[in-house]
Short mmCIF file of the C-alpha atoms (twelve columns), coordinates in Angstrom:
data_MODEL
# 
_entry.id   MODEL 
# 
loop_
_atom_site.group_PDB 
_atom_site.id 
_atom_site.type_symbol 
_atom_site.label_atom_id 
_atom_site.label_alt_id 
_atom_site.label_comp_id 
_atom_site.label_asym_id 
_atom_site.label_seq_id 
_atom_site.Cartn_x 
_atom_site.Cartn_y 
_atom_site.Cartn_z 
_atom_site.pdbx_PDB_model_num 
ATOM 1   C CA . VAL A 1   71.765 129.202 24.723 1 
ATOM 2   C CA . VAL A 2   72.188 127.267 28.136 1 
ATOM 3   C CA . THR A 3   72.082 129.836 31.059 1 
ATOM 4   C CA . GLY A 4   73.660 127.858 34.388 1 
ATOM 5   C CA . GLN A 5   73.606 128.749 38.211 1 
ATOM 6   C CA . ALA A 6   77.225 127.602 38.695 1 
ATOM 7   C CA . GLY A 7   76.769 125.032 41.119 1 
ATOM 8   C CA . PRO A 8   74.873 122.153 42.500 1 
ATOM 9   C CA . ILE A 9   70.611 121.794 41.510 1 
ATOM 10  C CA . ASN A 10  68.821 122.545 43.699 1 
ATOM 11  C CA . SER A 11  64.959 121.739 44.003 1 
ATOM 12  C CA . PRO A 12  62.691 125.026 43.730 1 
ATOM 13  C CA . ASN A 13  60.562 123.358 46.731 1 
ATOM 14  C CA . PRO A 14  62.426 121.396 48.952 1 
ATOM 15  C CA . ASP A 15  59.482 120.451 50.696 1 
ATOM 16  C CA . MET A 16  57.692 118.879 47.650 1 
ATOM 17  C CA . VAL A 17  58.754 115.841 45.863 1 
ATOM 18  C CA . ASN A 18  59.863 116.250 42.523 1 
ATOM 19  C CA . GLU A 19  58.618 113.693 39.792 1 
ATOM 20  C CA . LEU A 20  60.321 113.489 36.528 1 
ATOM 21  C CA . PHE A 21  59.430 111.325 33.695 1 
ATOM 22  C CA . LEU A 22  62.435 110.485 31.511 1 
ATOM 23  C CA . GLY A 23  60.974 108.098 29.165 1 
ATOM 24  C CA . ASN A 24  63.692 105.503 27.737 1 
ATOM 25  C CA . ALA A 25  66.470 107.856 27.589 1 
ATOM 26  C CA . GLY A 26  69.427 106.431 29.792 1 
ATOM 27  C CA . THR A 27  71.770 109.039 29.255 1 
ATOM 28  C CA . ALA A 28  69.208 111.243 30.773 1 
ATOM 29  C CA . MET A 29  68.386 108.979 34.021 1 
ATOM 30  C CA . ARG A 30  71.905 108.537 34.712 1 
ATOM 31  C CA . PRO A 31  73.736 111.638 34.817 1 
ATOM 32  C CA . LEU A 32  70.953 113.114 36.336 1 
ATOM 33  C CA . ALA A 33  70.884 110.863 38.970 1 
ATOM 34  C CA . ALA A 34  74.356 111.858 39.941 1 
ATOM 35  C CA . ALA A 35  74.100 115.639 39.577 1 
ATOM 36  C CA . LEU A 36  70.688 115.908 41.411 1 
ATOM 37  C CA . CYS A 37  72.336 113.922 44.731 1 
ATOM 38  C CA . MET A 38  74.988 116.786 45.028 1 
ATOM 39  C CA . GLY A 39  72.225 119.182 45.462 1 
ATOM 40  C CA . LYS A 40  69.326 119.834 47.611 1 
ATOM 41  C CA . GLY A 41  65.950 118.291 47.387 1 
ATOM 42  C CA . GLN A 42  63.310 115.349 47.054 1 
ATOM 43  C CA . PHE A 43  63.105 113.526 43.606 1 
ATOM 44  C CA . VAL A 44  61.837 110.466 42.015 1 
ATOM 45  C CA . LEU A 45  63.505 109.833 38.591 1 
ATOM 46  C CA . ASP A 46  61.009 107.480 36.246 1 
ATOM 47  C CA . GLY A 47  60.715 106.290 32.863 1 
ATOM 48  C CA . VAL A 48  58.503 104.032 30.537 1 
ATOM 49  C CA . PRO A 49  58.115 100.245 31.501 1 
ATOM 50  C CA . ARG A 50  61.557 99.677  29.810 1 
ATOM 51  C CA . MET A 51  63.120 102.073 31.982 1 
ATOM 52  C CA . ARG A 52  62.457 99.777  34.696 1 
ATOM 53  C CA . GLU A 53  64.248 97.129  33.180 1 
ATOM 54  C CA . ARG A 54  67.625 98.861  32.593 1 
ATOM 55  C CA . PRO A 55  70.196 98.531  35.098 1 
ATOM 56  C CA . ILE A 56  71.451 101.371 37.513 1 
ATOM 57  C CA . ALA A 57  72.241 99.301  40.997 1 
ATOM 58  C CA . ASP A 58  76.122 100.504 40.068 1 
ATOM 59  C CA . LEU A 59  75.933 103.833 40.187 1 
ATOM 60  C CA . ILE A 60  73.476 103.932 42.880 1 
ATOM 61  C CA . ASP A 61  76.211 102.063 44.823 1 
ATOM 62  C CA . GLY A 62  79.062 104.353 44.019 1 
ATOM 63  C CA . LEU A 63  76.712 107.396 45.005 1 
ATOM 64  C CA . GLN A 64  75.686 105.332 48.453 1 
ATOM 65  C CA . GLN A 65  79.216 104.974 49.140 1 
ATOM 66  C CA . LEU A 66  79.805 108.859 48.760 1 
ATOM 67  C CA . GLY A 67  77.150 109.306 51.253 1 
ATOM 68  C CA . ALA A 68  74.156 110.340 48.748 1 
ATOM 69  C CA . ALA A 69  70.838 109.139 50.024 1 
ATOM 70  C CA . VAL A 70  69.770 107.367 46.939 1 
ATOM 71  C CA . ASP A 71  68.319 104.138 46.190 1 
ATOM 72  C CA . CYS A 72  66.495 102.070 43.328 1 
ATOM 73  C CA . VAL A 73  64.373 98.854  43.223 1 
ATOM 74  C CA . LYS A 74  66.554 96.296  45.451 1 
ATOM 75  C CA . GLU A 75  64.953 93.551  43.489 1 
ATOM 76  C CA . THR A 76  66.014 94.508  39.876 1 
ATOM 77  C CA . GLY A 77  68.730 97.006  40.597 1 
ATOM 78  C CA . CYS A 78  66.585 99.234  38.183 1 
ATOM 79  C CA . PRO A 79  64.801 102.813 38.565 1 
ATOM 80  C CA . PRO A 80  62.319 104.341 39.901 1 
ATOM 81  C CA . VAL A 81  65.596 106.123 41.139 1 
ATOM 82  C CA . THR A 82  64.611 108.104 45.101 1 
ATOM 83  C CA . ILE A 83  66.718 110.974 45.595 1 
ATOM 84  C CA . ASN A 84  66.682 112.892 49.502 1 
ATOM 85  C CA . ALA A 85  69.823 115.111 48.623 1 
ATOM 86  C CA . ASP A 86  70.513 117.430 51.833 1 
ATOM 87  C CA . GLY A 87  73.352 119.560 50.018 1 
ATOM 88  C CA . LYS A 88  76.208 117.915 52.447 1 
ATOM 89  C CA . MET A 89  77.954 115.717 50.533 1 
ATOM 90  C CA . THR A 90  81.623 116.457 51.228 1 
ATOM 91  C CA . GLY A 91  83.907 113.955 48.880 1 
ATOM 92  C CA . GLY A 92  85.357 110.185 49.332 1 
ATOM 93  C CA . THR A 93  86.272 107.336 47.678 1 
ATOM 94  C CA . ALA A 94  83.750 105.307 45.741 1 
ATOM 95  C CA . SER A 95  84.845 102.065 44.444 1 
ATOM 96  C CA . ILE A 96  82.288 100.708 41.313 1 
ATOM 97  C CA . SER A 97  82.037 98.321  38.834 1 
ATOM 98  C CA . GLY A 98  82.905 99.247  35.160 1 
ATOM 99  C CA . LYS A 99  81.499 95.917  33.493 1 
ATOM 100 C CA . MET A 100 77.876 96.918  32.846 1 
ATOM 101 C CA . SER A 101 78.250 100.459 31.595 1 
ATOM 102 C CA . SER A 102 81.033 103.468 31.126 1 
ATOM 103 C CA . GLN A 103 78.357 105.593 31.925 1 
ATOM 104 C CA . PHE A 104 77.899 105.199 35.542 1 
ATOM 105 C CA . LEU A 105 81.621 106.191 35.975 1 
ATOM 106 C CA . SER A 106 80.914 109.381 33.649 1 
ATOM 107 C CA . SER A 107 77.948 110.141 35.280 1 
ATOM 108 C CA . LEU A 108 79.774 110.492 38.742 1 
ATOM 109 C CA . LEU A 109 82.720 112.162 36.801 1 
ATOM 110 C CA . MET A 110 80.854 114.558 35.774 1 
ATOM 111 C CA . ALA A 111 78.745 115.361 39.239 1 
ATOM 112 C CA . SER A 112 81.869 115.512 41.502 1 
ATOM 113 C CA . PRO A 113 83.335 118.943 40.699 1 
ATOM 114 C CA . VAL A 114 80.420 120.713 42.609 1 
ATOM 115 C CA . VAL A 115 80.991 118.442 45.837 1 
ATOM 116 C CA . ASP A 116 83.255 119.978 48.834 1 
ATOM 117 C CA . GLY A 117 86.311 117.874 49.003 1 
ATOM 118 C CA . ASP A 118 88.441 115.466 46.844 1 
ATOM 119 C CA . ILE A 119 86.599 112.795 45.200 1 
ATOM 120 C CA . THR A 120 88.245 109.179 43.951 1 
ATOM 121 C CA . ILE A 121 86.293 106.785 41.970 1 
ATOM 122 C CA . LYS A 122 87.849 103.427 41.791 1 
ATOM 123 C CA . ILE A 123 86.847 100.683 39.281 1 
ATOM 124 C CA . LYS A 124 86.890 97.037  40.887 1 
ATOM 125 C CA . ASP A 125 86.844 95.001  37.823 1 
ATOM 126 C CA . GLU A 126 87.228 96.149  34.336 1 
ATOM 127 C CA . LEU A 127 86.222 99.575  32.492 1 
ATOM 128 C CA . ILE A 128 84.318 99.206  29.337 1 
ATOM 129 C CA . SER A 129 84.183 101.704 26.571 1 
ATOM 130 C CA . ALA A 130 86.978 103.228 27.972 1 
ATOM 131 C CA . PRO A 131 87.426 105.929 25.200 1 
ATOM 132 C CA . TYR A 132 83.687 107.096 26.108 1 
ATOM 133 C CA . VAL A 133 85.190 107.886 29.560 1 
ATOM 134 C CA . ALA A 134 87.963 109.640 27.717 1 
ATOM 135 C CA . LEU A 135 85.691 111.344 25.723 1 
ATOM 136 C CA . THR A 136 83.994 112.705 29.244 1 
ATOM 137 C CA . ILE A 137 87.308 113.763 31.009 1 
ATOM 138 C CA . GLY A 138 88.206 115.620 27.748 1 
ATOM 139 C CA . LEU A 139 84.931 117.558 28.292 1 
ATOM 140 C CA . MET A 140 84.996 118.475 31.477 1 
ATOM 141 C CA . LYS A 141 89.007 119.780 30.873 1 
ATOM 142 C CA . GLN A 142 87.115 122.348 28.521 1 
ATOM 143 C CA . PHE A 143 85.055 123.192 31.223 1 
ATOM 144 C CA . GLY A 144 87.617 123.959 33.217 1 
ATOM 145 C CA . VAL A 145 87.645 120.618 35.675 1 
ATOM 146 C CA . LYS A 146 90.872 118.344 35.618 1 
ATOM 147 C CA . VAL A 147 90.417 114.743 36.707 1 
ATOM 148 C CA . ASP A 148 93.494 112.715 37.595 1 
ATOM 149 C CA . ILE A 149 94.252 108.950 36.179 1 
ATOM 150 C CA . ASP A 150 96.001 106.643 38.436 1 
ATOM 151 C CA . GLY A 151 96.617 103.558 36.219 1 
ATOM 152 C CA . ASP A 152 95.742 101.813 32.827 1 
ATOM 153 C CA . MET A 153 92.392 102.648 31.437 1 
ATOM 154 C CA . GLU A 154 92.290 98.929  30.234 1 
ATOM 155 C CA . GLY A 155 92.643 98.046  33.416 1 
ATOM 156 C CA . THR A 156 91.514 99.180  36.600 1 
ATOM 157 C CA . PRO A 157 91.890 102.731 36.691 1 
ATOM 158 C CA . ALA A 158 91.602 105.041 39.440 1 
ATOM 159 C CA . PHE A 159 89.946 108.759 38.939 1 
ATOM 160 C CA . THR A 160 90.387 111.967 41.412 1 
ATOM 161 C CA . ILE A 161 88.414 115.295 41.042 1 
ATOM 162 C CA . PRO A 162 90.192 117.537 43.372 1 
ATOM 163 C CA . GLU A 163 88.720 119.924 45.726 1 
ATOM 164 C CA . ALA A 164 88.302 123.553 44.522 1 
ATOM 165 C CA . GLN A 165 87.542 123.129 40.840 1 
ATOM 166 C CA . THR A 166 84.961 124.514 39.399 1 
ATOM 167 C CA . TYR A 167 83.103 124.581 36.141 1 
ATOM 168 C CA . LYS A 168 83.764 127.157 33.865 1 
ATOM 169 C CA . SER A 169 81.758 128.192 30.707 1 
ATOM 170 C CA . PRO A 170 84.170 128.151 27.811 1 
ATOM 171 C CA . GLY A 171 81.532 130.428 26.204 1 
ATOM 172 C CA . THR A 172 80.926 128.396 22.686 1 
ATOM 173 C CA . ILE A 173 81.321 124.679 22.371 1 
ATOM 174 C CA . LEU A 174 80.765 122.335 19.317 1 
ATOM 175 C CA . VAL A 175 78.415 119.147 19.982 1 
ATOM 176 C CA . GLU A 176 79.743 116.582 17.817 1 
ATOM 177 C CA . GLY A 177 77.591 114.471 15.727 1 
ATOM 178 C CA . ASP A 178 77.141 110.796 17.124 1 
ATOM 179 C CA . ALA A 179 79.737 108.543 15.026 1 
ATOM 180 C CA . SER A 180 78.194 105.817 15.574 1 
ATOM 181 C CA . SER A 181 75.282 107.025 13.977 1 
ATOM 182 C CA . ALA A 182 77.529 108.051 10.993 1 
ATOM 183 C CA . SER A 183 79.121 105.072 10.677 1 
ATOM 184 C CA . TYR A 184 76.098 103.572 9.002  1 
ATOM 185 C CA . PHE A 185 76.244 106.528 6.042  1 
ATOM 186 C CA . LEU A 186 79.927 105.501 5.827  1 
ATOM 187 C CA . ALA A 187 79.134 101.741 5.308  1 
ATOM 188 C CA . GLY A 188 76.415 102.635 2.753  1 
ATOM 189 C CA . ALA A 189 78.664 104.690 0.988  1 
ATOM 190 C CA . THR A 190 81.418 101.942 0.794  1 
ATOM 191 C CA . ILE A 191 79.290 99.112  0.042  1 
ATOM 192 C CA . THR A 192 77.138 100.904 -2.835 1 
ATOM 193 C CA . GLY A 193 80.128 102.773 -4.341 1 
ATOM 194 C CA . GLY A 194 78.533 105.968 -3.683 1 
ATOM 195 C CA . THR A 195 79.876 109.700 -2.089 1 
ATOM 196 C CA . VAL A 196 78.779 110.414 0.884  1 
ATOM 197 C CA . THR A 197 80.031 113.621 3.313  1 
ATOM 198 C CA . VAL A 198 79.297 113.108 6.899  1 
ATOM 199 C CA . ARG A 199 79.809 116.635 8.928  1 
ATOM 200 C CA . GLY A 200 80.110 117.443 12.716 1 
ATOM 201 C CA . CYS A 201 82.710 114.123 13.346 1 
ATOM 202 C CA . GLY A 202 85.595 114.696 11.737 1 
ATOM 203 C CA . SER A 203 89.456 114.280 12.114 1 
ATOM 204 C CA . GLU A 204 89.456 116.614 15.210 1 
ATOM 205 C CA . SER A 205 86.650 114.267 16.887 1 
ATOM 206 C CA . VAL A 206 87.447 112.796 20.165 1 
ATOM 207 C CA . GLN A 207 84.762 109.675 19.419 1 
ATOM 208 C CA . GLY A 208 86.855 106.607 19.415 1 
ATOM 209 C CA . ASP A 209 83.995 105.401 16.645 1 
ATOM 210 C CA . VAL A 210 85.444 107.919 14.040 1 
ATOM 211 C CA . ALA A 211 88.032 104.883 13.610 1 
ATOM 212 C CA . PHE A 212 85.060 103.109 11.670 1 
ATOM 213 C CA . ALA A 213 86.206 105.025 8.869  1 
ATOM 214 C CA . ASN A 214 89.439 103.990 8.883  1 
ATOM 215 C CA . VAL A 215 87.830 100.420 8.441  1 
ATOM 216 C CA . MET A 216 86.026 101.519 5.371  1 
ATOM 217 C CA . GLU A 217 89.566 102.599 4.042  1 
ATOM 218 C CA . GLN A 218 90.988 99.485  4.603  1 
ATOM 219 C CA . MET A 219 87.862 97.774  2.478  1 
ATOM 220 C CA . GLY A 220 89.208 99.865  -0.067 1 
ATOM 221 C CA . ALA A 221 86.920 103.203 0.267  1 
ATOM 222 C CA . THR A 222 88.568 107.044 -0.778 1 
ATOM 223 C CA . VAL A 223 88.252 108.543 2.548  1 
ATOM 224 C CA . THR A 224 89.203 112.334 2.586  1 
ATOM 225 C CA . TRP A 225 89.206 113.571 6.293  1 
ATOM 226 C CA . GLY A 226 88.412 117.231 7.669  1 
ATOM 227 C CA . PRO A 227 87.914 118.959 11.008 1 
# 
């Protein structure tokens, strides 16, 4: 059970620097960096030595364009990430690269609804892993926030989160299993002639990687879908 606070994440100690150690969890570092910029407080996000080699500069650039006081190590474009959030972000437009990781765009999208004002995020080159962005937008919709898309997801789209939208809990939600990880078990059954049942990412899954089952079917496996 998660109890939210219906708004931005603010530091419980505004005058203190909150140091958060995230290990090597890139999928925690990126969305959290964006979310903390929308509230109030001083934060340093860091991790293991490998984390300090994982690029985050494109996300930092987008947040700075929107007025966030956030920075990473300029020489490497990697963590630690330093945030001095004043709670006064009011929307705007950011143009970011989508070639490195779709997580940068997803992080900005998820954090945007707590800002007062419209936010538009433009992709200036190309967007890789577009199905994961679609997954993010679909999840936001389940929580009451609509994202307007201008352009082709396979090209250089722009995404607008209109003002006056707030997240609303759907009450309960299914967290799907990871379809990418499940693909190994599907391949194992196909190669060995065995049988495997994967639960948590079936016919109603929003993950692009569930299509791996179709490839196994083309290779001769019998695939039965369920929700």
